[in-house]
mmCIF file of C-alpha atoms and ligand atoms in Angstrom:
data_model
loop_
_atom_site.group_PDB
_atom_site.id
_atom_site.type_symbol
_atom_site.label_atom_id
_atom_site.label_comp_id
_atom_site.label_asym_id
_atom_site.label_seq_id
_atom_site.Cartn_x
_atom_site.Cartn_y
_atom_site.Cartn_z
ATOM 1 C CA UNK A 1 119.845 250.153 -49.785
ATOM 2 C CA UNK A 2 122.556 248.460 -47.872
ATOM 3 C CA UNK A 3 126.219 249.665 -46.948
ATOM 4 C CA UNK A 4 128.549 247.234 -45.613
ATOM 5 C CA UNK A 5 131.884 249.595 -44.420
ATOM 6 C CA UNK A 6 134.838 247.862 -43.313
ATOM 7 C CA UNK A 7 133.325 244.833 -41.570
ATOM 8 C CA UNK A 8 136.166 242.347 -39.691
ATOM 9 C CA UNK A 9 135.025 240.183 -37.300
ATOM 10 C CA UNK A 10 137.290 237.135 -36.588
ATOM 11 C CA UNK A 11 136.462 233.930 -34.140
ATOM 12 C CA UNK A 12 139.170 233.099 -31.885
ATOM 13 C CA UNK A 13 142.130 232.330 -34.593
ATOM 14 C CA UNK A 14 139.856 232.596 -37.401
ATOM 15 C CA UNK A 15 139.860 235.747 -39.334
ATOM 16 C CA UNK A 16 136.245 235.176 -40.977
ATOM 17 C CA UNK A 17 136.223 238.419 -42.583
ATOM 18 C CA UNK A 18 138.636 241.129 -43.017
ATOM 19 C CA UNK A 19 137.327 244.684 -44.305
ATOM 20 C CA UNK A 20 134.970 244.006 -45.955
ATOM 21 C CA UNK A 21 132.818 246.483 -47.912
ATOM 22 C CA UNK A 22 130.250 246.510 -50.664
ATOM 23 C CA UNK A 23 126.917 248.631 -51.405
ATOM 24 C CA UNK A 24 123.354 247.266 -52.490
ATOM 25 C CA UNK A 25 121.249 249.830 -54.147
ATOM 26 C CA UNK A 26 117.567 249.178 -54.292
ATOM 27 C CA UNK A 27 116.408 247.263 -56.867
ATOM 28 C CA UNK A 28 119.622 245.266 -56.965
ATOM 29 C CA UNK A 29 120.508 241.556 -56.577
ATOM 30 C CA UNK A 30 123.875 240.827 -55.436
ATOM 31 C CA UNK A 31 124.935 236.860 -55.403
ATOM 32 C CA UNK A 32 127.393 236.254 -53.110
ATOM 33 C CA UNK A 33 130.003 233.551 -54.305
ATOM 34 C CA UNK A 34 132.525 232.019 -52.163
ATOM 35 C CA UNK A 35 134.192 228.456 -51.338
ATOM 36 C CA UNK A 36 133.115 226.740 -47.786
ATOM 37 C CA UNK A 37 134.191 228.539 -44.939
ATOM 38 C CA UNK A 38 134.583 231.814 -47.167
ATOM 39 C CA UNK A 39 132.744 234.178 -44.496
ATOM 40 C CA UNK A 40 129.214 234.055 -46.538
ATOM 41 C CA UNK A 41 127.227 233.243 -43.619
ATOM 42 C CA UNK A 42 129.062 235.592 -41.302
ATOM 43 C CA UNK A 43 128.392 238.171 -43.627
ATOM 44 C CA UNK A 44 124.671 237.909 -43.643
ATOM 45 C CA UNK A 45 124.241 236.897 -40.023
ATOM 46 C CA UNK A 46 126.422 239.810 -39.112
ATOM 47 C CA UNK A 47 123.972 242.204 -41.486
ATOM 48 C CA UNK A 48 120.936 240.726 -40.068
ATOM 49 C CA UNK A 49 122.142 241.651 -36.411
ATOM 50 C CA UNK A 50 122.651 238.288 -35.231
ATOM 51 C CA UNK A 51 126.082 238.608 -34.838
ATOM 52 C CA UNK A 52 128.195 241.718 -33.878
ATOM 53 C CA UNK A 53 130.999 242.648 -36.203
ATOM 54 C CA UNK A 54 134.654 243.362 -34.545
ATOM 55 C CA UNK A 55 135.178 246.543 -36.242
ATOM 56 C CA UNK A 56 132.939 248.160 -38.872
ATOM 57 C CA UNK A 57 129.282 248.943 -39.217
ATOM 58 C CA UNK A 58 126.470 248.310 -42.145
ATOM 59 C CA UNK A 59 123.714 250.482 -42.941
ATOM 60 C CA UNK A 60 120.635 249.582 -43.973
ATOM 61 C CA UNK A 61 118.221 252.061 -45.566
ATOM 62 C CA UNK A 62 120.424 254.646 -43.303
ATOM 63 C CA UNK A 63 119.793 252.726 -40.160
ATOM 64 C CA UNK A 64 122.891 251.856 -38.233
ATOM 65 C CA UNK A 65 123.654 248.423 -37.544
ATOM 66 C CA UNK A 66 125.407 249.369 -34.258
ATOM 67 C CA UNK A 67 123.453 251.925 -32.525
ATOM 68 C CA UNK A 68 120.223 251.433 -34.314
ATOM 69 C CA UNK A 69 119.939 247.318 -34.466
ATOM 70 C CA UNK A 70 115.801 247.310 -33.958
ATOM 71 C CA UNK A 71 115.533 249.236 -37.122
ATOM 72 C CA UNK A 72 117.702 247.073 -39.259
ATOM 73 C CA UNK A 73 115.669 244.653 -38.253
ATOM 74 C CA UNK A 74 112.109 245.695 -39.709
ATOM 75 C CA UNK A 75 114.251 246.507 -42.822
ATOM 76 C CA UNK A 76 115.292 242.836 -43.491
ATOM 77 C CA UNK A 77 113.371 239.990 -44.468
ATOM 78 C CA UNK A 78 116.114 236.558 -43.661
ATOM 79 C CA UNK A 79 115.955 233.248 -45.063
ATOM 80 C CA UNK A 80 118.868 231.106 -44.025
ATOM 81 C CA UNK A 81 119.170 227.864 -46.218
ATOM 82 C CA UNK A 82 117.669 224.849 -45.087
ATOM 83 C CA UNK A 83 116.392 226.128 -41.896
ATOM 84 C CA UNK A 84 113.449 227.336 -42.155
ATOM 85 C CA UNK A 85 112.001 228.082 -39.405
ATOM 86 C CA UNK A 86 108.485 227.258 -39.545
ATOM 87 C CA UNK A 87 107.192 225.314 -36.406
ATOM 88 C CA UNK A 88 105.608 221.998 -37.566
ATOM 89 C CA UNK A 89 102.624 221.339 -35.732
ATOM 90 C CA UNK A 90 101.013 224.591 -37.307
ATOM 91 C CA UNK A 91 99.594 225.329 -40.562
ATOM 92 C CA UNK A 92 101.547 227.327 -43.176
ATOM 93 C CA UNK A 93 98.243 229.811 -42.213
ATOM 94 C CA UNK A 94 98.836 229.777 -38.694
ATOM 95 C CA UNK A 95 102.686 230.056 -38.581
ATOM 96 C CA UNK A 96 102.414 233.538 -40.760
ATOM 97 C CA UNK A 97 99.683 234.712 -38.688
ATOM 98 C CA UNK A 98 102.558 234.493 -35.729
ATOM 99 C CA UNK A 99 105.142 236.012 -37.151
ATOM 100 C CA UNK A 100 103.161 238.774 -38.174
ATOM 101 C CA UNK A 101 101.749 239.433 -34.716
ATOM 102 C CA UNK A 102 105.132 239.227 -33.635
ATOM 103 C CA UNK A 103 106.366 241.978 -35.866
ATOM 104 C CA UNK A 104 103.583 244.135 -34.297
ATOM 105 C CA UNK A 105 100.789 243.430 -36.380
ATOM 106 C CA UNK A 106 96.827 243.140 -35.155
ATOM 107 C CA UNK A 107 94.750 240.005 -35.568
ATOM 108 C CA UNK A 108 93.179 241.567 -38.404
ATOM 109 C CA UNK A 109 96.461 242.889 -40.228
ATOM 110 C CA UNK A 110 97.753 239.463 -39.725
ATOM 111 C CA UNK A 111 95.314 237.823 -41.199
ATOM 112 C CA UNK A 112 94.945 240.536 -43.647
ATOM 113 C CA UNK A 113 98.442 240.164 -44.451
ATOM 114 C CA UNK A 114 98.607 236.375 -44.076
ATOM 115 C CA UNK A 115 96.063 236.065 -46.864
ATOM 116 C CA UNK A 116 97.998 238.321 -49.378
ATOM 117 C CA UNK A 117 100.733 235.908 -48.781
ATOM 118 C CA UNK A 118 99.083 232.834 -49.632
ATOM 119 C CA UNK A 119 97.719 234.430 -52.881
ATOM 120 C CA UNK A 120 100.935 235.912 -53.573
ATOM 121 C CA UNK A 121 102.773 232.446 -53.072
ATOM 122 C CA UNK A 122 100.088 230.343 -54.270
ATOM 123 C CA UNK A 123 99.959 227.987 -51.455
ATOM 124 C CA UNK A 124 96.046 228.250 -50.733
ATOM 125 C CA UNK A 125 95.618 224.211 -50.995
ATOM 126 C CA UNK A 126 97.676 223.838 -48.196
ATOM 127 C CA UNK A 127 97.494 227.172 -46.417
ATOM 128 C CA UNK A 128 95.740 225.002 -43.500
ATOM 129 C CA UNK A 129 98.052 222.346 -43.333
ATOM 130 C CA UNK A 130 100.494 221.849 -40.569
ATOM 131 C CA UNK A 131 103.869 222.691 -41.905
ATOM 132 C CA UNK A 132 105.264 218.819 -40.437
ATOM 133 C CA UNK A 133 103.649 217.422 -43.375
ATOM 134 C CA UNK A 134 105.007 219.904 -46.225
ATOM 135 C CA UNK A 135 108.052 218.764 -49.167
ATOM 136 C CA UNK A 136 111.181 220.918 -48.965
ATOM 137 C CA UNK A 137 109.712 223.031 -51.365
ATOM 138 C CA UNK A 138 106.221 223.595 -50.216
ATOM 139 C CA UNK A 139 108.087 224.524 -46.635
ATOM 140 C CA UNK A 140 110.603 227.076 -48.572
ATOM 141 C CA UNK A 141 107.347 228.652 -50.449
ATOM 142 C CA UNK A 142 105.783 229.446 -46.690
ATOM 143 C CA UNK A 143 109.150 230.408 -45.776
ATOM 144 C CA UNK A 144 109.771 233.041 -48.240
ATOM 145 C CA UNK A 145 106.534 234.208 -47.234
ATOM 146 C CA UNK A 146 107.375 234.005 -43.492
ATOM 147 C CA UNK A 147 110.461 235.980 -44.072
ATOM 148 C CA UNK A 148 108.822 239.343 -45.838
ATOM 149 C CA UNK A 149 105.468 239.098 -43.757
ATOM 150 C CA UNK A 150 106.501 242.551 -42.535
ATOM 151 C CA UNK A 151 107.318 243.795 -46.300
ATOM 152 C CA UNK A 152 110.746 244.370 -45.675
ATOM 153 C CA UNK A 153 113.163 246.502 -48.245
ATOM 154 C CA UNK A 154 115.478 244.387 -47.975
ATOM 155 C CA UNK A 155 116.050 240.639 -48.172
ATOM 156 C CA UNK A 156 119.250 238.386 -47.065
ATOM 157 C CA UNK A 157 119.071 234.763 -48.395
ATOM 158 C CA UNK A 158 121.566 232.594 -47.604
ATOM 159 C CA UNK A 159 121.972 229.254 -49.581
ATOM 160 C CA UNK A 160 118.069 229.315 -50.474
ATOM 161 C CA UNK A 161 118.456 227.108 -53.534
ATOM 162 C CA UNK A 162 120.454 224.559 -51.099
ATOM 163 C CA UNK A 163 118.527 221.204 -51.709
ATOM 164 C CA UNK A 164 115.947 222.305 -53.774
ATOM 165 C CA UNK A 165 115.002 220.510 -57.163
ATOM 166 C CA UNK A 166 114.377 222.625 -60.555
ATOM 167 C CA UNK A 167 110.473 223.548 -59.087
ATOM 168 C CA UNK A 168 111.333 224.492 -55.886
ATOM 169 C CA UNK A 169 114.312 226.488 -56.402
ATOM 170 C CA UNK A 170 112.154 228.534 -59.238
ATOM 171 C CA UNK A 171 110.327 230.005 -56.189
ATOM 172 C CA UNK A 172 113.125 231.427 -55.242
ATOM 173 C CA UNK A 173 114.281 232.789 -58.274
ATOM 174 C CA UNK A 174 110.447 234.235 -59.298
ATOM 175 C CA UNK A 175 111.152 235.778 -55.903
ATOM 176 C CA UNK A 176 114.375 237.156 -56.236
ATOM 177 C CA UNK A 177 112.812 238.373 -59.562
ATOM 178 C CA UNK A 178 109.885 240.116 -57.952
ATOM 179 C CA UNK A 179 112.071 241.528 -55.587
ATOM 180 C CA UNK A 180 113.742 243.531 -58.420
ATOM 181 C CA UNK A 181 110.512 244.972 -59.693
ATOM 182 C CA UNK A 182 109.362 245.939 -56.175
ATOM 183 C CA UNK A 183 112.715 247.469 -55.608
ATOM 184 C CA UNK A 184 114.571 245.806 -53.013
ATOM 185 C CA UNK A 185 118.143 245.261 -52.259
ATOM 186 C CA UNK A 186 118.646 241.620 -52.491
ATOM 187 C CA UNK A 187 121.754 239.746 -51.146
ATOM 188 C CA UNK A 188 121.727 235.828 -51.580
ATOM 189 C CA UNK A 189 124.167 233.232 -51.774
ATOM 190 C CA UNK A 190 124.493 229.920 -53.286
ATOM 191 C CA UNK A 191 126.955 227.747 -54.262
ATOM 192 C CA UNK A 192 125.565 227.060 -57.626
ATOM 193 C CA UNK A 193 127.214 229.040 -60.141
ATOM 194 C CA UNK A 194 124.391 228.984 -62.737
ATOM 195 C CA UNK A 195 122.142 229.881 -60.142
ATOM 196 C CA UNK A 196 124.688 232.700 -59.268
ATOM 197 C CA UNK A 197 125.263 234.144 -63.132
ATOM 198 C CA UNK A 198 121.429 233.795 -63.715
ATOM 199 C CA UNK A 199 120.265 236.055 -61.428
ATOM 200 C CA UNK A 200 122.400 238.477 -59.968
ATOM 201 C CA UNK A 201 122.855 242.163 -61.468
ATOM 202 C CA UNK A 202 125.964 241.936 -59.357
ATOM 203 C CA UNK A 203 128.297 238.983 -58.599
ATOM 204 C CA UNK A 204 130.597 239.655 -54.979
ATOM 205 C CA UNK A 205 133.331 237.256 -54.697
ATOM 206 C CA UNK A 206 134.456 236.482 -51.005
ATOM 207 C CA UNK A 207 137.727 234.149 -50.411
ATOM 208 C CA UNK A 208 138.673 233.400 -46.992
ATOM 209 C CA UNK A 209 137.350 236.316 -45.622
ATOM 210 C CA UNK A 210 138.171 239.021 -48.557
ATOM 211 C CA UNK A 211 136.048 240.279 -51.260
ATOM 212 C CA UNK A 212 138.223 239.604 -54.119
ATOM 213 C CA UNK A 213 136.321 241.046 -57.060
ATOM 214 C CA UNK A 214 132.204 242.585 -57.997
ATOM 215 C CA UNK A 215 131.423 241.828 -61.245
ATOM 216 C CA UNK A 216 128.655 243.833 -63.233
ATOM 217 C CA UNK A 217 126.906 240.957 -64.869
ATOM 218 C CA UNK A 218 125.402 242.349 -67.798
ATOM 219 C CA UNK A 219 128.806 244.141 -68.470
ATOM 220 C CA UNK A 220 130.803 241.124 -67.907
ATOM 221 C CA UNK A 221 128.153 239.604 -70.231
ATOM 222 C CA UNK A 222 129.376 242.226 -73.224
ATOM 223 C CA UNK A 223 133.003 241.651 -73.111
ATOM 224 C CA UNK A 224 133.423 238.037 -72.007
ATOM 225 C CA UNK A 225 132.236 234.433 -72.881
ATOM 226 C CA UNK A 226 130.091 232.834 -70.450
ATOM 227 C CA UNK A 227 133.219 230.259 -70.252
ATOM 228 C CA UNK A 228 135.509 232.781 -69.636
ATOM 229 C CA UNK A 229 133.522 233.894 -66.821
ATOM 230 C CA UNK A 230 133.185 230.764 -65.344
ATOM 231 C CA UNK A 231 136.854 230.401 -65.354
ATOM 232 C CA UNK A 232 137.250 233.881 -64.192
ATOM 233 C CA UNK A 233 134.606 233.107 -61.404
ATOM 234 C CA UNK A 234 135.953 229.575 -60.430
ATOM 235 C CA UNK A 235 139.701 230.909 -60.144
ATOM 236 C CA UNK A 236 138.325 233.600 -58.040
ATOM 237 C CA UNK A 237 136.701 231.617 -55.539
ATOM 238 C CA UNK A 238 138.871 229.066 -55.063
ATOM 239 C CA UNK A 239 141.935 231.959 -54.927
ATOM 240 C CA UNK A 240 145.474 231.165 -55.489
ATOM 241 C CA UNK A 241 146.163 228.739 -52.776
ATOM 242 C CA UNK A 242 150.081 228.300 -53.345
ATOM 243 C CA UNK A 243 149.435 232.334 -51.896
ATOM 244 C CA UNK A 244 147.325 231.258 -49.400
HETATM 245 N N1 ATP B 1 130.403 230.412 -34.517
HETATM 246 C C1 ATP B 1 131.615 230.198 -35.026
HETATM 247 N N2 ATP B 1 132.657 229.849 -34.242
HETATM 248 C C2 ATP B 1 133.888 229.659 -34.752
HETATM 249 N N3 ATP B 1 134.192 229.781 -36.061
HETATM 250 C C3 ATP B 1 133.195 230.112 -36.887
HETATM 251 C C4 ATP B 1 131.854 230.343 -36.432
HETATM 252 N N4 ATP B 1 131.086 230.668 -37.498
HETATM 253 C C5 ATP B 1 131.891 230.639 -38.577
HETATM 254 N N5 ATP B 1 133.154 230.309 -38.209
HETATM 255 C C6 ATP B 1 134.312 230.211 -39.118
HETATM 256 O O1 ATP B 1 134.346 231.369 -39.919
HETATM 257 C C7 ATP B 1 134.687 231.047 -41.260
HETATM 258 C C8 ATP B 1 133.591 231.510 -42.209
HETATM 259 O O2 ATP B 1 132.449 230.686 -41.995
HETATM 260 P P1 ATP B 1 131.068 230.907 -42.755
HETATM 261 O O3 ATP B 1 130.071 230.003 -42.132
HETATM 262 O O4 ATP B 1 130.764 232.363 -42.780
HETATM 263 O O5 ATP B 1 131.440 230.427 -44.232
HETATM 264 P P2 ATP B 1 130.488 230.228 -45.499
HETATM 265 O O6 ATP B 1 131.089 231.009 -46.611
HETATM 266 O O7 ATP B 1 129.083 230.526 -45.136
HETATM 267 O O8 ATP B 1 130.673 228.687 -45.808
HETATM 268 P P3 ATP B 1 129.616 227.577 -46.367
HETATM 269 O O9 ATP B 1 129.604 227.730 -47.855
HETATM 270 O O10 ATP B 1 130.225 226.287 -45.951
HETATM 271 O O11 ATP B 1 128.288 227.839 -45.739
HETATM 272 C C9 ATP B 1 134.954 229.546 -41.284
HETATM 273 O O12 ATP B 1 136.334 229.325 -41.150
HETATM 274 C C10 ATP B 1 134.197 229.034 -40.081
HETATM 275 O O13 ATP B 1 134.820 227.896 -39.542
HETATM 276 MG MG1 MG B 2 127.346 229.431 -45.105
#
């Protein structure tokens, strides 16, 4: 469960977000939609305590993002775009055997652990393979697996479709997916639309720095078109700049 109350937090001039609030139950997907430079990014780093918000707070699972930061943290599992993360010269093996250790885990937990990631993934063929040598996909599977090697609750992806072709980004998606059954509150981002519609139960519109509109997907589904939804969507994000 995530609560995001009245977040601004602005960068010199830049107002990058301006009260902003939305809730994630558990078992819920939320895609985040929003132009370049909306605040997406901010958003999740600012959730996933690597940046500190101006004014507002975010709970996760009841833990405070303010006074209570080391908590949020086990909660979250992170996967921001393209960087992944993984060091090279290790296998996909030994790389999840770290992180695990460094979330506290024994050598035989994080090996325990490491293993039900591989199986879980499917990566077993090149489970002992440094990470240098891996596609963009390959590296995103071990990622994904990085990221929830302490079974978080709840998982922040930002752009993690971004480069991927059809195969690769269905790893995400059958993730996002079994995050759903397993309960989690999910909040990704992407800037592809079908990618957006397709798998959120929620859609959050930001524009420079405002959430403009949450759509209900499958109840946007009974009452309008799937063009008239993109059009709805695309006038949305890209706001009414003669306003702006
Ligand atoms: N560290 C920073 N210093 C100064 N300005 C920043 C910083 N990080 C973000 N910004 C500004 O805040 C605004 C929101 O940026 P953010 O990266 O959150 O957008 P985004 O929605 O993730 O965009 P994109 O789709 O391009 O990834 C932008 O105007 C950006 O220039
Ligand atoms: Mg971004």
């Amino acid at each position: 469960m995530i609560k995001i109350l009245n977040i601004y937090k602005n960068f010199k001039k830049c107002q990058a977000l301006k009260d902003v609030s939305f809730d994630v139950n558990n078992g819920e997907i939320v895609g985040l939609l929003g132009e370049n430079g909306a605040g997406k990014s901010t958003l999740l780093r600012i959730i996933s305590t690597m940046l500190k918000p101006d004014q507002g707070t975010v709970l996760v699972n009841d833990y405070d993002l303010i006074a209570q930061p080391r908590d949020v943290r086990k909660n979250i599992g992170i996967l921001f775009g393209s960087e992944v993360g993984l060091y090279e010269r290790l296998t996909a093996r030994e790389n999840l055997e770290y992180f695990a250790k460094l979330n506290g885990m024994d050598n035989e937990k994080s090996k325990n652990r490491t293993n039900e990631l591989i199986n879980q993934f499917e990566f077993k063929n090149y489970a002992d393979k440094p990470a240098g040598t891996f596609s963009k996909g390959m590296k995103q599977k071990v990622a994904i697996a990085r990221s929830i090697v302490h079974d978080p609750s709840v998982i922040l992806f930002d752009e993690p479709d971004s480069g991927l072709d059809f195969k690769a980004a269905k790893i995400v998606f059958d993730f996002l997916e079994f995050c759903k059954k397993t309960n989690k509150s999910v909040i990704f981002s992407s800037h592809s639309m079908d990618n957006i519609k397709t798998f959120s139960d929620r859609i959050v519109v930001i524009h420079k720095g405002v959430i403009m509109e949450s759509f209900i997907m499958h109840e946007c589904r009974k009452k309008y078109t799937d063009k008239e939804i993109n059009d709805m969507l695309f006038n949305l994000v890209c706001g009414d700049d003669e306003n702006d």
